[in-house]
Amino acid sequence: MKTKILKLKFSSNVHFGDGGLTKAQSTFRADTLYSALCIEALGQGSLEKLKELCEGRKVQISDALPFIRDKFYVPKPMIHVEIKNDSDEGNSVKKKAVKALKYIPIDQFKKYLAGEMDVIEEEKYFHDGFAKSLLTHKVSISRGNGENKLYAVAGYCYREDSGLYVLVAYEEEKDFQFMKELFDSLSYTGIGGKVSVGYGRFEVEEANLPKEFKDLFNIESYEQVMTLSVSLPKDEELNVALEDAGYTLVKRGGFIASTNYADAYHKKNDLYMIEAGASFKKKFAGDIYDVSAGGKHSVYRYGIPFFMGVK
């Protein structure tokens, strides 16, 4: 498959939920993106096409991951890495930097695995260059006789020349163009929470795939791989996939956004999934899962892994 990068350059603050309005994350997962794309596709009458492309593995998407200028970042892999040090004091400082570092620049990925990346410098560069957290106070205006209510919204503002990118793998150019059109449509709607007040809007820009990615996407050459998307093996894949794997589980829930689903807001069925950055020795296919809870139509959660080689 071919792979392209879509950079999302946000023109407004973002709120990617992490349990309520006062908590937020600076990135979002592939299942959130897929749900948003489904809503855009539904409005255009192309939902079945999107579902068929993804279920048939003709198109795959990654999580939305950070970029700073020309640096593209991937999740820190869930494997043990020996960081080389010059002294016991330096070892302590570097261990703290490694713990704080959540993402690795792709051009330093192999150095990181070899324990040769300057983790202190990279952690500082990412912290200073990526995004700053915000807590914005807003007022809910009462239309009746009740009092106006003050509430807070946590979010992020990306620094200049920073934002998020998504990897899109595809078989045919026309399928990539279909996905690009959905991203363009979504850019006006916005993604995440509080889009009704202008949060989460962005511009889409194609970017060249760094050569480091090209090497790592030839996954048949690697004995160990890691995921760049939230994922979940099928029941029949689970035991084999998790053998000698390094992974973290995350509970995925939330409310159903569709106004056609039911007369009132309903929650999706919860699903425990595997976070991006998980490492595996056995690859798996994953799936798109129906997390509806008795409404008028299916509700889909994306759980297909986007693999890259580790070693």
XYZ file of C-alpha atoms in Angstrom:
311
model
C 0.000 0.000 0.000
C 1.005 3.620 -0.524
C 1.015 6.095 2.343
C 0.566 9.859 2.497
C 0.575 12.405 5.301
C -2.258 14.837 5.926
C -1.249 17.703 8.209
C -4.047 19.272 10.242
C -3.212 22.921 10.904
C -5.627 24.160 13.540
C -6.867 27.731 13.362
C -8.608 27.556 16.745
C -8.247 26.000 20.174
C -9.060 22.295 20.496
C -10.793 20.184 23.126
C -10.155 16.477 22.781
C -12.015 14.848 25.637
C -10.330 13.071 28.506
C -13.271 12.758 30.888
C -15.274 15.966 31.199
C -14.811 19.546 30.063
C -12.008 20.290 32.526
C -9.710 17.562 31.165
C -8.272 17.386 27.668
C -5.607 15.749 25.535
C -3.443 17.367 22.867
C -3.979 14.566 20.326
C -6.852 12.288 19.350
C -7.164 8.659 18.373
C -8.074 6.960 15.103
C -11.458 5.820 16.435
C -12.430 9.444 17.170
C -11.318 10.442 13.686
C -13.199 7.572 12.056
C -16.404 8.489 13.894
C -16.082 12.105 12.722
C -15.413 10.998 9.139
C -18.471 8.709 9.293
C -20.680 11.674 10.170
C -19.243 13.690 7.256
C -19.679 10.711 4.910
C -23.253 10.178 6.111
C -24.091 13.757 5.175
C -22.640 13.188 1.704
C -24.319 9.815 1.177
C -21.012 7.927 1.132
C -20.958 6.216 4.532
C -21.109 2.704 3.069
C -18.198 3.519 0.764
C -16.059 4.681 3.691
C -16.958 1.603 5.719
C -16.239 -0.769 2.812
C -12.853 0.846 2.083
C -11.752 0.550 5.708
C -13.196 -2.901 6.382
C -11.600 -4.144 3.164
C -8.221 -2.643 4.242
C -8.104 -0.579 1.063
C -7.687 2.476 3.292
C -6.167 2.693 6.767
C -5.685 5.637 9.130
C -3.390 6.336 12.053
C -4.067 8.286 15.221
C -3.656 12.049 14.909
C -0.024 12.530 15.983
C 2.129 15.616 16.651
C 4.295 17.514 14.227
C 6.568 20.492 14.884
C 7.750 22.223 11.715
C 9.327 19.434 9.654
C 9.517 16.933 12.532
C 6.925 14.157 12.639
C 6.440 12.283 15.910
C 5.319 8.742 16.710
C 4.297 7.303 20.103
C 7.087 6.143 22.349
C 7.192 2.368 21.756
C 6.162 0.127 24.634
C 9.437 -1.772 24.725
C 12.415 -1.615 27.065
C 15.188 0.679 25.843
C 18.583 1.049 27.545
C 19.510 4.740 27.501
C 23.274 5.227 27.388
C 24.654 7.521 30.112
C 27.941 9.021 31.227
C 27.309 9.086 34.997
C 24.862 8.047 37.727
C 23.635 11.641 37.997
C 23.123 11.835 34.245
C 21.313 8.514 34.367
C 18.744 9.906 36.833
C 18.093 13.023 34.756
C 17.726 11.015 31.567
C 15.345 8.552 33.183
C 13.070 11.460 34.159
C 13.242 12.814 30.601
C 12.397 9.387 29.146
C 9.404 9.094 31.476
C 8.142 12.551 30.462
C 8.654 11.937 26.743
C 5.496 10.553 25.112
C 6.504 10.922 21.463
C 9.676 10.266 19.472
C 10.649 12.216 16.313
C 10.700 9.767 13.436
C 14.139 10.957 12.292
C 15.502 9.975 15.745
C 13.537 6.743 16.143
C 16.358 4.309 15.456
C 18.706 6.346 17.666
C 16.128 6.148 20.462
C 15.924 2.354 20.149
C 19.714 2.173 20.305
C 19.732 4.355 23.455
C 21.641 7.101 21.639
C 19.007 9.845 21.310
C 19.487 12.983 23.415
C 16.263 12.473 25.381
C 16.745 15.608 27.518
C 17.088 17.887 24.504
C 14.228 16.197 22.630
C 11.866 16.389 25.610
C 12.600 20.117 26.004
C 12.153 20.783 22.276
C 8.794 19.000 22.239
C 7.549 20.664 25.422
C 8.479 24.136 24.181
C 7.436 23.683 20.561
C 4.258 21.613 20.370
C 1.258 22.977 22.268
C 0.243 24.866 25.383
C -2.634 23.860 27.623
C -5.491 26.258 28.280
C -8.376 26.556 30.720
C -10.993 28.883 29.244
C -13.961 30.146 31.235
C -17.289 30.455 29.441
C -20.826 31.483 30.361
C -23.946 29.454 29.675
C -26.729 31.980 29.076
C -30.066 31.033 30.589
C -33.076 31.561 28.330
C -35.522 31.281 31.188
C -35.574 32.742 34.657
C -32.584 30.735 35.813
C -29.152 32.193 36.494
C -26.364 32.253 33.934
C -23.738 29.603 34.665
C -19.962 29.948 34.492
C -18.035 26.857 33.403
C -14.477 26.001 32.357
C -13.234 24.222 29.227
C -9.769 22.643 29.111
C -8.038 22.564 25.767
C -4.877 23.160 23.805
C -3.533 25.763 21.450
C -0.843 24.580 19.046
C 2.236 26.717 18.764
C 3.321 28.273 15.479
C 4.158 25.684 12.791
C 2.840 22.861 14.982
C -0.251 20.681 14.871
C -1.348 17.123 14.180
C -0.904 14.786 11.242
C -2.634 11.618 10.112
C -1.105 8.837 8.039
C -3.429 7.539 5.332
C -2.505 4.229 3.681
C -4.349 3.369 0.493
C -4.293 1.093 -2.535
C -5.690 3.393 -5.221
C -5.243 7.132 -5.719
C -8.994 7.661 -6.116
C -9.539 6.214 -2.647
C -7.010 8.614 -1.147
C -8.750 11.516 -2.900
C -12.060 10.340 -1.432
C -10.513 10.415 2.048
C -8.940 13.815 1.411
C -12.361 15.213 0.478
C -13.805 13.900 3.752
C -10.953 15.543 5.684
C -11.602 18.809 3.822
C -15.288 18.628 4.753
C -14.430 17.834 8.382
C -12.048 20.805 8.547
C -15.011 23.202 8.345
C -17.080 21.267 10.884
C -14.224 20.825 13.340
C -13.280 17.829 15.451
C -13.404 17.211 19.176
C -15.577 18.957 21.736
C -17.144 22.437 21.633
C -17.123 22.604 17.817
C -20.383 24.571 18.059
C -18.402 27.519 19.436
C -15.569 27.246 16.903
C -13.190 24.756 18.517
C -11.316 22.138 16.485
C -11.301 23.742 13.034
C -8.302 23.234 10.790
C -6.805 23.365 7.323
C -5.637 20.187 5.572
C -2.277 20.041 3.843
C -0.548 17.102 2.170
C 3.071 16.536 3.173
C 5.855 14.359 1.843
C 6.474 11.098 3.655
C 9.922 11.191 5.340
C 12.276 8.481 4.142
C 12.468 7.116 7.704
C 8.776 6.245 7.498
C 9.232 4.534 4.140
C 11.818 2.197 5.637
C 9.711 1.417 8.709
C 6.524 0.741 6.743
C 8.130 -2.246 5.045
C 6.900 -4.270 8.020
C 7.584 -7.680 6.492
C 11.279 -6.940 7.090
C 10.775 -6.611 10.854
C 10.325 -9.231 13.558
C 8.660 -6.711 15.877
C 6.135 -4.011 14.995
C 4.312 -1.233 16.839
C 0.958 0.413 16.287
C 0.332 4.017 15.264
C -3.386 3.752 15.960
C -5.686 2.606 18.721
C -6.627 -0.984 17.859
C -8.279 -4.191 18.993
C -7.661 -7.744 17.748
C -10.675 -9.870 16.856
C -11.630 -12.486 19.459
C -9.964 -15.243 17.449
C -6.750 -13.181 17.120
C -6.446 -12.087 20.725
C -4.361 -14.846 22.335
C -1.815 -15.010 19.514
C -1.521 -11.212 19.115
C -0.886 -10.570 22.821
C 1.824 -13.194 23.170
C 5.090 -11.379 24.132
C 3.398 -8.046 23.389
C 3.888 -4.749 25.207
C 0.677 -2.801 25.455
C -1.646 -0.568 27.491
C -5.422 -0.793 27.508
C -7.693 2.230 27.317
C -11.439 2.358 27.910
C -13.261 3.932 24.966
C -16.804 5.170 25.430
C -18.613 8.438 24.834
C -21.952 9.615 23.519
C -23.435 8.956 20.094
C -23.379 12.161 18.026
C -26.000 11.140 15.453
C -29.359 12.944 15.783
C -31.049 10.080 13.898
C -30.008 7.384 16.367
C -32.594 8.033 19.099
C -34.810 10.732 20.575
C -32.300 11.427 23.368
C -28.530 11.217 23.768
C -27.251 7.664 24.218
C -23.860 6.392 25.266
C -21.888 4.038 23.077
C -21.107 0.610 24.466
C -17.729 0.753 26.206
C -14.838 -1.055 24.583
C -11.354 -1.700 25.981
C -8.779 -1.106 23.267
C -4.990 -1.101 22.848
C -3.226 2.256 22.824
C -0.948 3.331 19.971
C 2.702 2.576 20.679
C 1.966 -1.031 21.605
C 4.540 -3.522 20.322
C 3.803 -6.947 18.885
C 5.663 -9.918 17.482
C 2.498 -11.263 15.870
C 0.520 -8.982 13.578
C -3.276 -8.975 13.602
C -6.064 -7.569 11.441
C -8.336 -5.946 14.013
C -11.764 -4.776 12.932
C -14.414 -2.057 12.946
C -16.761 -2.790 15.834
C -20.444 -1.974 16.286
C -20.828 -0.161 19.637
C -24.479 0.832 19.233
C -26.835 0.311 22.145
C -30.280 -0.354 20.735
C -30.790 2.728 18.571
C -31.999 3.093 15.012
C -28.676 2.374 13.285
C -25.208 0.936 13.837
C -22.442 2.985 15.440
C -18.898 2.072 14.476
C -15.609 2.167 16.395
C -12.370 1.855 14.441
C -9.989 -0.799 15.759
C -7.695 -1.593 12.824
C -3.953 -1.366 13.610
C -1.614 0.846 11.600
C 1.715 -0.957 11.913
C 5.290 0.197 11.522
C 8.487 -1.762 12.043
C 10.522 -1.575 15.242
C 13.287 -4.170 14.966
